[in-house]
PDB file of C-alpha atoms in Angstrom:
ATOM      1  CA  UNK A   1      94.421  70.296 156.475  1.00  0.00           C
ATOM      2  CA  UNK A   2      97.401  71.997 155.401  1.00  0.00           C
ATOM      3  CA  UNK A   3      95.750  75.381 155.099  1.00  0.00           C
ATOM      4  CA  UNK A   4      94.770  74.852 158.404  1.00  0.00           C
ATOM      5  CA  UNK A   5      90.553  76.162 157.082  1.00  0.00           C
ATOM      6  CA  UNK A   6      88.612  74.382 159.472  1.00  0.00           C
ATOM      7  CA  UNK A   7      85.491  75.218 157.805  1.00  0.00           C
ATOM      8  CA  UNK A   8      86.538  73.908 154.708  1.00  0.00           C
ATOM      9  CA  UNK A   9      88.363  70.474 156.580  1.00  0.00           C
ATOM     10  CA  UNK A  10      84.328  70.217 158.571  1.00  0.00           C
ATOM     11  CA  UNK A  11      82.574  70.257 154.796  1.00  0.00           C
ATOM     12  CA  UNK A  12      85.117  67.935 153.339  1.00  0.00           C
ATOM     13  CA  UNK A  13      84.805  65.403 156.043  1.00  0.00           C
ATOM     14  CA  UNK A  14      81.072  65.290 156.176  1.00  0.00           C
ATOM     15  CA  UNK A  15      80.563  64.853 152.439  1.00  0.00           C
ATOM     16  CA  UNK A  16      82.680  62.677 152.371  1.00  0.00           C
ATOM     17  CA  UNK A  17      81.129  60.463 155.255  1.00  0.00           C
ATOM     18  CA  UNK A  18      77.587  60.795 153.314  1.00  0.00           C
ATOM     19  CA  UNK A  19      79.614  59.538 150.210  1.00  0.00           C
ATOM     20  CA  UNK A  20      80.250  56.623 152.245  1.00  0.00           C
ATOM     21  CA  UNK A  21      76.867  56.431 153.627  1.00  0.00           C
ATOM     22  CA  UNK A  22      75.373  56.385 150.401  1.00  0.00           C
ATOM     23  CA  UNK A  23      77.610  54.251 148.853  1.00  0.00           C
ATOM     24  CA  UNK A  24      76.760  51.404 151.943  1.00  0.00           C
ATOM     25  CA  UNK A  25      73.174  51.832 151.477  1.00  0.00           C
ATOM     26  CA  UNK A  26      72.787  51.193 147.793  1.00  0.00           C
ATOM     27  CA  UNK A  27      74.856  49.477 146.943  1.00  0.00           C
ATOM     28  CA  UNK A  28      76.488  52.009 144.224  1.00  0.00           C
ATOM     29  CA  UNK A  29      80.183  51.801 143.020  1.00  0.00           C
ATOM     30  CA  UNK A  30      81.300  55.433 144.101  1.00  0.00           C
ATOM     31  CA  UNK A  31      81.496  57.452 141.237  1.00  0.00           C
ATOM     32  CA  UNK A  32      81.701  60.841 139.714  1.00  0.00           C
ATOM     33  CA  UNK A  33      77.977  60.430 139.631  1.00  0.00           C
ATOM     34  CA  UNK A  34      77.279  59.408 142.832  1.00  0.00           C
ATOM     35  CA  UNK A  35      79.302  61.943 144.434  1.00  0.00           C
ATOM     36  CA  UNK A  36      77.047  64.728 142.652  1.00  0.00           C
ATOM     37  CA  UNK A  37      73.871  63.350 143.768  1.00  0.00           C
ATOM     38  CA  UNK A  38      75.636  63.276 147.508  1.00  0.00           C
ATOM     39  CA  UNK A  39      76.522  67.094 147.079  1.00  0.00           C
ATOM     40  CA  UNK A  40      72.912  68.256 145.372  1.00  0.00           C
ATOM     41  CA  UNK A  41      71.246  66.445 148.152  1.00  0.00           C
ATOM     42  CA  UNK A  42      73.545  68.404 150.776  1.00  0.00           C
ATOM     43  CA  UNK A  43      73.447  71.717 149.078  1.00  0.00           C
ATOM     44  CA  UNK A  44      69.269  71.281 149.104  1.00  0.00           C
ATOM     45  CA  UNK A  45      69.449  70.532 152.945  1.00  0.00           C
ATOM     46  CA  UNK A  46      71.542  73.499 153.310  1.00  0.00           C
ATOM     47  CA  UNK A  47      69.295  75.665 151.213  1.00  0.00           C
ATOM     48  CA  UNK A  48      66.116  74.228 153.219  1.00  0.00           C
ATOM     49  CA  UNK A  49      67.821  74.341 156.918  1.00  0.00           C
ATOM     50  CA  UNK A  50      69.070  78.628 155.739  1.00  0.00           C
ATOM     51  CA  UNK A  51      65.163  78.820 155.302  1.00  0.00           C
ATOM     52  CA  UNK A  52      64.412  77.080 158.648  1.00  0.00           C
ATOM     53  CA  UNK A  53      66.521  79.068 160.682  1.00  0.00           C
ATOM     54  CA  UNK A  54      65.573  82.854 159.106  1.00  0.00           C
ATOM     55  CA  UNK A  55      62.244  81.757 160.229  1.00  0.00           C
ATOM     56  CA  UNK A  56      63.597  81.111 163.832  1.00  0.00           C
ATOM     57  CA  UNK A  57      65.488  84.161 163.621  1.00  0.00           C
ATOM     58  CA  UNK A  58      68.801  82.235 164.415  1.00  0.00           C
ATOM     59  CA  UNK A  59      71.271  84.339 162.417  1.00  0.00           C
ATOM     60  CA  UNK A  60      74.138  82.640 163.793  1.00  0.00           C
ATOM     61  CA  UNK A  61      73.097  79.554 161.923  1.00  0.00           C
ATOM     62  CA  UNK A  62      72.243  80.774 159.030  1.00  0.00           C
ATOM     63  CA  UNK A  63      75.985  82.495 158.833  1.00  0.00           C
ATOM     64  CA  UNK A  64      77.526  79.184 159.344  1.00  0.00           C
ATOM     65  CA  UNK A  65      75.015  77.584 156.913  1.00  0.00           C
ATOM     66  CA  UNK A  66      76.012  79.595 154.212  1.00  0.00           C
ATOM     67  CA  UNK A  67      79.534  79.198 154.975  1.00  0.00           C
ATOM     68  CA  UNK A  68      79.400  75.542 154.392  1.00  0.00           C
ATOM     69  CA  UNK A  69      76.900  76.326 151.493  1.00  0.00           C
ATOM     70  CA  UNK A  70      79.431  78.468 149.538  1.00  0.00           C
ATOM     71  CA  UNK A  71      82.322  75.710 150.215  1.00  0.00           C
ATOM     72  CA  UNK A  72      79.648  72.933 148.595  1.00  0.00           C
ATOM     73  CA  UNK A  73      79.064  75.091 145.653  1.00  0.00           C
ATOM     74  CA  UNK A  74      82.988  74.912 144.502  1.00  0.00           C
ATOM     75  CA  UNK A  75      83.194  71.305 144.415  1.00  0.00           C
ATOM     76  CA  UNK A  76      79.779  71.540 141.783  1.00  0.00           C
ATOM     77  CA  UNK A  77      80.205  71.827 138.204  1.00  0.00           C
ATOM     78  CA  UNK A  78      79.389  75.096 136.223  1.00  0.00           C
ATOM     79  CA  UNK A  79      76.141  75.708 136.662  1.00  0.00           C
ATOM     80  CA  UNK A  80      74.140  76.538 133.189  1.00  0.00           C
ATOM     81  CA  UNK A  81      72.451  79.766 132.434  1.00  0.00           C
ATOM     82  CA  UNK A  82      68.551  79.725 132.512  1.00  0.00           C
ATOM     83  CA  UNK A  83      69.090  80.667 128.499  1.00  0.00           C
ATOM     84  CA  UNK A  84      71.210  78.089 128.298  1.00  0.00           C
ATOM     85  CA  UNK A  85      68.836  75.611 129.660  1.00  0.00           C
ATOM     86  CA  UNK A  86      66.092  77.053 127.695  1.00  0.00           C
ATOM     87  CA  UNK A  87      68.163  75.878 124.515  1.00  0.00           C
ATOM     88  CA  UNK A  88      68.687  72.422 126.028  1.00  0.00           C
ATOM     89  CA  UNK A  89      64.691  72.234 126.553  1.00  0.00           C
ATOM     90  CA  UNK A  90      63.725  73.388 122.876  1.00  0.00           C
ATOM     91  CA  UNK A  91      66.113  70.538 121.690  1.00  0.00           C
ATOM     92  CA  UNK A  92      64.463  68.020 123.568  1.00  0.00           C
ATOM     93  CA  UNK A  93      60.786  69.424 122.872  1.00  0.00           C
ATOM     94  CA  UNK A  94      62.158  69.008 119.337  1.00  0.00           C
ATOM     95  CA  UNK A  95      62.740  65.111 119.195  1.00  0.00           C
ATOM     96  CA  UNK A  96      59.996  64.343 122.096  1.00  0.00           C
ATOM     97  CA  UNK A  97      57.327  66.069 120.753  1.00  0.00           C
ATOM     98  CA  UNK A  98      54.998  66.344 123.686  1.00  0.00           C
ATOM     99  CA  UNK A  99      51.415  67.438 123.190  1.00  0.00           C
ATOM    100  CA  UNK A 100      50.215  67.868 127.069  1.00  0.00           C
ATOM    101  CA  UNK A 101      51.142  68.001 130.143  1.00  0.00           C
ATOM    102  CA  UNK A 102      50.677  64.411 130.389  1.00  0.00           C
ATOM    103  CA  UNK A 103      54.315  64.023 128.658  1.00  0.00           C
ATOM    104  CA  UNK A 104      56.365  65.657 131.252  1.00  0.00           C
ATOM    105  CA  UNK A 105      57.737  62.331 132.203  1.00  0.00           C
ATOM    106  CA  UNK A 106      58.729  62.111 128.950  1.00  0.00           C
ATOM    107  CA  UNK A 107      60.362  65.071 128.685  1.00  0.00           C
ATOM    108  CA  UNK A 108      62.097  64.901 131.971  1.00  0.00           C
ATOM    109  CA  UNK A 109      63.270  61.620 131.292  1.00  0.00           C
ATOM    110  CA  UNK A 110      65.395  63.018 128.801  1.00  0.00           C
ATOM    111  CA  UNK A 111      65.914  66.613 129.996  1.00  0.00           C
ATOM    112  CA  UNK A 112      67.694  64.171 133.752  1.00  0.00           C
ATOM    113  CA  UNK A 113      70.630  62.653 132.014  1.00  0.00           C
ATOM    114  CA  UNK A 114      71.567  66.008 129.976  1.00  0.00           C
ATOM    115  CA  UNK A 115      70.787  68.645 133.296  1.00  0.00           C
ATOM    116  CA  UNK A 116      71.419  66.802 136.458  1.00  0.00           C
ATOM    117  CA  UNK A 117      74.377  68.221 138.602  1.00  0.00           C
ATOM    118  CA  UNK A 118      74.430  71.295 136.008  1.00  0.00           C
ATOM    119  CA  UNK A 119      71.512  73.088 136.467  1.00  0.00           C
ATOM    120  CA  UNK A 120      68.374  73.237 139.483  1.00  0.00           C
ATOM    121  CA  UNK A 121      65.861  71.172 138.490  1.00  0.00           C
ATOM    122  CA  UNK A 122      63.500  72.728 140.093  1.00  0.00           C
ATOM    123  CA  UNK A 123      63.951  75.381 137.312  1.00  0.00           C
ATOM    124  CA  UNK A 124      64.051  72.773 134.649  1.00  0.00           C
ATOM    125  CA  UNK A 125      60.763  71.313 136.146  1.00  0.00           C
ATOM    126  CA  UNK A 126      59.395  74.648 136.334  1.00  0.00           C
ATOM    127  CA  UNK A 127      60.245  75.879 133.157  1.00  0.00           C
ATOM    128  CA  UNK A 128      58.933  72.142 131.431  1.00  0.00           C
ATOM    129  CA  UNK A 129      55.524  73.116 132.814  1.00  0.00           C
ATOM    130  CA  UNK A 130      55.141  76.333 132.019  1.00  0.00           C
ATOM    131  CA  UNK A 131      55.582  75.573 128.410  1.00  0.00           C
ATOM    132  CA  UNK A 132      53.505  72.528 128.624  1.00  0.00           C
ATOM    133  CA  UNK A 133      50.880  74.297 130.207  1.00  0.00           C
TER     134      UNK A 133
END
């Protein structure tokens, strides 16, 4: 408020207000945690409405999208490499052993805990599969 960035002030306050929204509807202590899953979700409907509006042609939006986008991104934590992930995966291939692509709920149940927040699971997912299958 200081600064006087009114982009940044518009973010802050609307994260924060889906914090609290989230926090009201289940029922969650607010947490480091919770606060991550609040800011994935928004920086996925940012990512999704950019998409939306190059379709419409509204490049106004999309602008002003990626504004808040960009803001969203500094408040994430480091994101990992894909190589980095790829070592994460091979450890967890190690002690899970899958055989088929029937055990990718097996290995995503262990690949959540050590990935979430740090890197897009829709790589990790991707990347699971692709050696499963």
């Amino acid at each position: 408020m200081k600064e006087k960035n009114k982009d940044q002030l518009a973010v802050i306050r609307m994260v924060k207000a889906a914090v609290d929204l989230e926090h009201i509807n289940t029922k969650r202590d607010i947490t480091d945690d919770l606060v991550l899953d609040v800011l994935g979700k928004q920086i996925k409907m940012r990512n999704d409405s950019i998409s939306e509006f190059e379709k419409a042609g509204r490049e106004d939006l999309v602008r002003n999208t990626k504004k808040e986008l960009e803001i969203l991104m500094t408040y994430m934590p480091e994101q990992l490499t894909q190589e980095e992930v790829e070592r994460v995966l091979d450890e967890i291939f190690e002690s899970v052993k899958p055989e088929s692509s029937r055990d990718m709920g097996k290995v995503m149940k262990e690949a959540t805990p050590k990935l979430k927040g740090k890197a897009d699971m829709k790589l990790v997912s991707t990347l699971i599969k692709e050696r499963l299958g």
